[in-house]
Short mmCIF file of C-alpha atoms in Angstrom, two decimals:
data_model
loop_
_atom_site.label_atom_id
_atom_site.label_comp_id
_atom_site.label_asym_id
_atom_site.label_seq_id
_atom_site.Cartn_x
_atom_site.Cartn_y
_atom_site.Cartn_z
CA MET A 2 114.57 73.99 94.58
CA GLN A 3 117.75 75.99 95.25
CA ASN A 4 118.63 75.94 91.54
CA VAL A 5 115.20 77.34 90.71
CA LEU A 6 115.42 80.09 93.31
CA SER A 7 118.90 81.11 92.13
CA ASN A 8 117.85 81.52 88.48
CA PRO A 9 115.96 84.80 87.88
CA LYS A 10 113.92 83.52 84.91
CA GLN A 11 113.02 80.18 86.52
CA ARG A 12 112.33 81.95 89.81
CA GLY A 13 109.75 84.19 88.17
CA VAL A 14 107.99 81.26 86.50
CA PHE A 15 108.07 79.26 89.74
CA GLY A 16 106.64 82.17 91.72
CA GLU A 17 103.74 82.61 89.32
CA TYR A 18 103.09 78.86 89.15
CA TYR A 19 103.03 78.54 92.95
CA LEU A 20 100.77 81.58 93.25
CA GLN A 21 98.38 80.10 90.70
CA SER A 22 98.33 76.78 92.61
CA VAL A 23 97.42 78.54 95.85
CA LEU A 24 94.67 80.56 94.18
CA GLU A 25 93.23 77.45 92.52
CA ASN A 26 93.03 75.73 95.90
CA VAL A 27 90.87 78.51 97.34
CA LEU A 28 89.03 80.16 94.45
CA SER A 29 87.19 79.10 91.34
CA THR A 30 88.75 79.92 87.98
CA THR A 31 86.22 82.74 87.52
CA GLN A 32 87.34 84.47 90.73
CA PHE A 33 90.90 85.28 89.66
CA GLN A 34 93.03 85.92 86.58
CA MET A 35 96.74 85.42 85.99
CA GLN A 36 98.73 88.03 84.00
CA TYR A 37 96.14 90.79 84.34
CA LYS A 38 96.83 93.79 82.08
CA PHE A 39 96.02 97.34 83.21
CA SER A 40 95.03 100.15 80.86
CA ASN A 41 98.62 101.42 80.48
CA GLY A 42 99.97 97.96 79.63
CA ASP A 43 101.38 97.10 83.08
CA ILE A 44 100.76 93.45 83.98
CA ALA A 45 100.09 92.15 87.49
CA ASP A 46 100.98 88.51 88.09
CA ALA A 47 97.41 87.91 89.29
CA VAL A 48 94.27 89.67 90.41
CA ILE A 49 91.37 88.43 92.52
CA PHE A 50 87.91 89.47 91.38
CA LEU A 51 85.68 90.80 94.15
CA ASP A 52 82.10 92.04 94.26
CA LYS A 53 80.91 94.95 92.11
CA GLY A 54 83.83 94.68 89.71
CA GLN A 55 86.59 95.44 92.22
CA ILE A 56 89.90 93.59 92.02
CA LEU A 57 92.75 92.75 94.40
CA PRO A 58 96.25 92.77 92.78
CA VAL A 59 98.88 90.15 93.66
CA ASP A 60 102.57 90.29 92.67
CA SER A 61 104.87 87.25 92.97
CA LYS A 62 108.24 88.62 91.85
CA PHE A 63 111.22 88.79 94.22
CA SER A 64 114.98 89.46 94.08
CA LEU A 65 117.64 86.97 95.23
CA GLU A 66 120.95 87.86 93.56
CA ASN A 67 122.30 90.02 96.39
CA TYR A 68 120.70 87.75 99.00
CA ASN A 69 122.53 84.66 97.65
CA ARG A 70 125.81 86.58 97.72
CA MET A 71 125.12 87.80 101.26
CA ILE A 72 124.64 84.25 102.58
CA ASN A 73 128.22 83.33 101.67
CA ALA A 74 129.76 86.65 102.72
CA SER A 75 131.01 87.85 106.09
CA GLY A 76 132.10 90.99 107.89
CA LYS A 77 131.91 94.31 106.07
CA GLU A 78 131.02 92.68 102.75
CA ARG A 79 128.01 90.98 104.32
CA ASP A 80 126.83 94.25 105.89
CA GLU A 81 127.08 95.99 102.52
CA LEU A 82 125.17 93.21 100.78
CA LEU A 83 122.53 93.27 103.52
CA GLN A 84 121.83 96.90 102.69
CA LYS A 85 121.54 96.01 99.00
CA VAL A 86 119.09 93.24 99.83
CA LYS A 87 116.95 95.72 101.74
CA VAL A 88 117.05 98.05 98.73
CA ASP A 89 116.01 95.15 96.46
CA LEU A 90 113.05 94.30 98.67
CA LYS A 91 112.04 97.93 99.05
CA GLY A 92 112.09 98.24 95.27
CA ARG A 93 109.88 95.17 94.96
CA ILE A 94 107.47 96.66 97.49
CA ASP A 95 107.38 99.93 95.55
CA GLU A 96 106.78 98.03 92.30
CA THR A 97 103.90 96.06 93.81
CA SER A 98 102.28 99.26 95.06
CA LYS A 99 102.02 100.50 91.46
CA TYR A 100 99.26 97.95 90.90
CA ILE A 101 97.06 99.72 93.45
CA ARG A 102 94.83 101.75 91.13
CA PRO A 103 91.42 102.65 92.54
CA SER A 104 90.67 104.43 89.25
CA GLU A 105 90.73 100.95 87.67
CA LYS A 106 88.65 99.44 90.47
CA THR A 107 91.47 97.92 92.52
CA MET A 108 91.29 97.72 96.29
CA ASP A 109 93.46 100.21 98.18
CA PHE A 110 96.03 97.51 99.03
CA ALA A 111 97.87 94.71 97.20
CA PHE A 112 99.56 91.42 98.10
CA MET A 113 103.27 90.74 97.54
CA PHE A 114 103.60 86.93 97.39
CA ILE A 115 106.93 85.25 98.28
CA PRO A 116 106.65 81.57 97.21
CA SER A 117 108.84 80.09 99.96
CA GLU A 118 108.15 79.87 103.69
CA SER A 119 111.83 79.70 104.67
CA LEU A 120 112.76 82.56 102.34
CA TYR A 121 109.91 84.68 103.71
CA TYR A 122 111.01 84.29 107.34
CA ASP A 123 114.72 84.61 106.54
CA LEU A 124 114.32 87.75 104.46
CA LEU A 125 111.65 89.55 106.41
CA ILE A 126 112.12 88.45 110.01
CA ASN A 127 115.45 86.81 110.79
CA ASN A 128 118.11 88.54 108.69
CA VAL A 129 116.76 91.45 106.72
CA GLY A 130 113.37 92.80 107.63
CA THR A 131 113.90 93.80 111.25
CA GLY A 132 116.58 94.59 113.78
CA GLY A 133 118.68 97.50 114.92
CA SER A 134 117.55 100.98 113.98
CA SER A 135 116.49 99.95 110.48
CA ARG A 136 112.83 100.30 109.71
CA ASP A 137 110.83 97.11 109.45
CA LEU A 138 110.18 96.42 105.77
CA ILE A 139 106.82 94.86 106.57
CA GLU A 140 105.80 98.06 108.35
CA TYR A 141 107.07 100.19 105.45
CA ALA A 142 105.15 98.05 102.97
CA PHE A 143 101.89 98.09 104.90
CA ARG A 144 101.79 101.63 106.28
CA ASP A 145 103.44 103.58 103.48
CA LYS A 146 102.69 101.52 100.37
CA HIS A 147 99.60 99.52 101.39
CA VAL A 148 101.38 96.33 100.35
CA ILE A 149 100.94 93.16 102.41
CA ILE A 150 103.94 90.79 102.17
CA THR A 151 102.94 87.14 102.37
CA SER A 152 104.27 83.58 102.27
CA PRO A 153 102.14 80.71 100.91
CA THR A 154 100.75 79.94 104.38
CA SER A 155 100.04 83.51 105.43
CA PHE A 156 98.60 84.30 101.98
CA MET A 157 96.03 81.54 102.47
CA ALA A 158 95.08 83.05 105.84
CA TYR A 159 94.90 86.58 104.43
CA LEU A 160 92.82 85.36 101.50
CA GLN A 161 90.35 83.60 103.77
CA THR A 162 90.09 86.78 105.87
CA VAL A 163 89.36 88.88 102.81
CA LEU A 164 86.77 86.46 101.47
CA GLN A 165 85.05 86.11 104.84
CA GLY A 166 84.82 89.88 105.18
CA LEU A 167 83.40 90.26 101.70
CA ARG A 168 80.78 87.61 102.30
CA SER A 169 79.40 89.37 105.36
CA LEU A 170 79.57 93.07 104.47
CA GLN A 171 79.65 95.36 101.45
CA ILE A 172 83.10 96.10 100.01
CA GLU A 173 82.69 99.85 100.34
CA GLU A 174 82.02 99.56 104.06
CA GLN A 175 84.58 96.85 104.77
CA ALA A 176 87.69 97.71 102.72
CA LYS A 177 89.40 99.60 105.53
CA ASP A 178 88.32 97.06 108.15
CA ILE A 179 89.71 94.19 106.07
CA GLN A 180 93.03 96.00 105.77
CA VAL A 181 93.19 96.41 109.56
CA ARG A 182 92.37 92.72 110.07
CA VAL A 183 95.06 91.45 107.73
CA GLY A 184 97.52 93.88 109.31
CA LYS A 185 96.77 92.46 112.77
CA LEU A 186 97.12 88.94 111.41
CA GLY A 187 100.56 89.84 110.08
CA GLN A 188 101.55 91.22 113.49
CA HIS A 189 100.41 87.99 115.18
CA ILE A 190 102.45 85.89 112.74
CA SER A 191 105.51 88.07 113.40
CA LYS A 192 105.03 87.76 117.19
CA PHE A 193 104.66 83.97 116.88
CA ASP A 194 107.96 83.80 114.99
CA GLU A 195 109.62 85.94 117.69
CA TYR A 196 108.54 83.50 120.41
CA MET A 197 109.68 80.52 118.34
CA ASN A 198 113.12 82.10 117.94
CA LYS A 199 113.33 82.66 121.70
CA LEU A 200 112.29 79.06 122.32
CA GLY A 201 114.95 77.80 119.93
CA SER A 202 117.60 79.90 121.68
CA ALA A 203 116.54 78.59 125.09
CA LEU A 204 116.62 74.99 123.88
CA GLY A 205 120.08 75.56 122.44
CA THR A 206 121.34 76.79 125.82
CA THR A 207 119.80 73.76 127.55
CA VAL A 208 121.50 71.38 125.13
CA ASN A 209 124.86 73.09 125.71
CA HIS A 210 124.52 72.64 129.48
CA TYR A 211 123.45 69.01 129.04
CA ASN A 212 126.44 68.19 126.83
CA ALA A 213 128.85 69.99 129.16
CA ALA A 214 127.50 68.04 132.15
CA HIS A 215 127.83 64.74 130.30
CA LYS A 216 131.44 65.53 129.43
CA GLU A 217 132.19 66.17 133.10
CA LEU A 218 130.48 62.89 133.99
CA GLY A 219 132.81 61.15 131.58
CA LYS A 220 135.79 62.67 133.39
CA VAL A 221 134.43 61.41 136.72
CA ASP A 222 134.11 57.92 135.23
CA LYS A 223 137.74 57.99 134.17
CA ASP A 224 138.75 59.03 137.68
CA VAL A 225 136.83 56.05 139.07
CA VAL A 226 138.71 53.75 136.69
CA LYS A 227 142.03 55.07 137.90
CA ILE A 228 141.04 54.51 141.52
CA ALA A 229 139.12 51.24 141.30
CA GLY A 230 140.68 49.72 138.21
CA THR A 231 137.30 48.90 136.67
CA ALA A 232 136.15 49.58 133.11
CA PRO A 233 134.16 52.78 132.40
CA GLY A 234 130.51 52.39 133.28
CA VAL A 235 129.24 55.57 131.64
CA GLU A 236 129.10 56.25 127.91
CA PRO A 237 128.47 60.00 127.39
CA LEU A 238 125.63 60.67 124.95
CA LEU A 239 125.84 64.07 123.29
CA ILE A 240 122.82 65.57 121.57
CA ASP A 241 122.61 68.20 118.86
CA LYS A 242 121.22 71.68 119.31
CA PRO A 243 117.86 72.35 117.63
CA ARG A 244 118.34 73.49 114.05
CA ASN A 245 116.75 76.55 112.50
CA ASP A 246 115.90 75.52 108.95
CA ASN A 247 114.78 79.03 108.06
#
């Protein structure tokens, strides 16, 4: 998996293949098309066909070169690479927004599909997308460029939301409402991740206190041995902190 994600050519093929697999699990083959060509020759990785000839563009490309370098860097070099990663992602957002073409019957928003859950959270929530005074890339994508950034799981949820909305109301009346709904869903997913990070931090602190207490108990046991001359009766059991696989 890591070898695929580190190779630009393989990464592009993998992203498109994963996107196609997700679409096939939800839609019929007549409801979407891979490698959709616009009138000027630009090609979207996929489009979803909606009612009355309207289409919803989906792009699955993403950049990892600077991100892979950033992971192994530290200090000033890491900070510089972090800024480059943000530029890479912003460029990908801008590129995806070019597929929003109402004159060619597209919806007024598009999906940017990242084919990895861990990569999605690491890039857009934990390390890159938020924090400090930098502007949230998800907010920039949605508010400025009308691009919704998704992982495989969130894309499924967004897709179900879109389809449900289109089944109940006309596209012309519901396009803006659908965009608001998927935006709120994205906010809820972001808030859920925030709480999970806080929970992980709290569990880590608890484990640290537990291990420290057990070490002290071991010292007490040794003191008892010195006084009573008996063998240790306590075998300290240390436990690991919860891991964040993102």
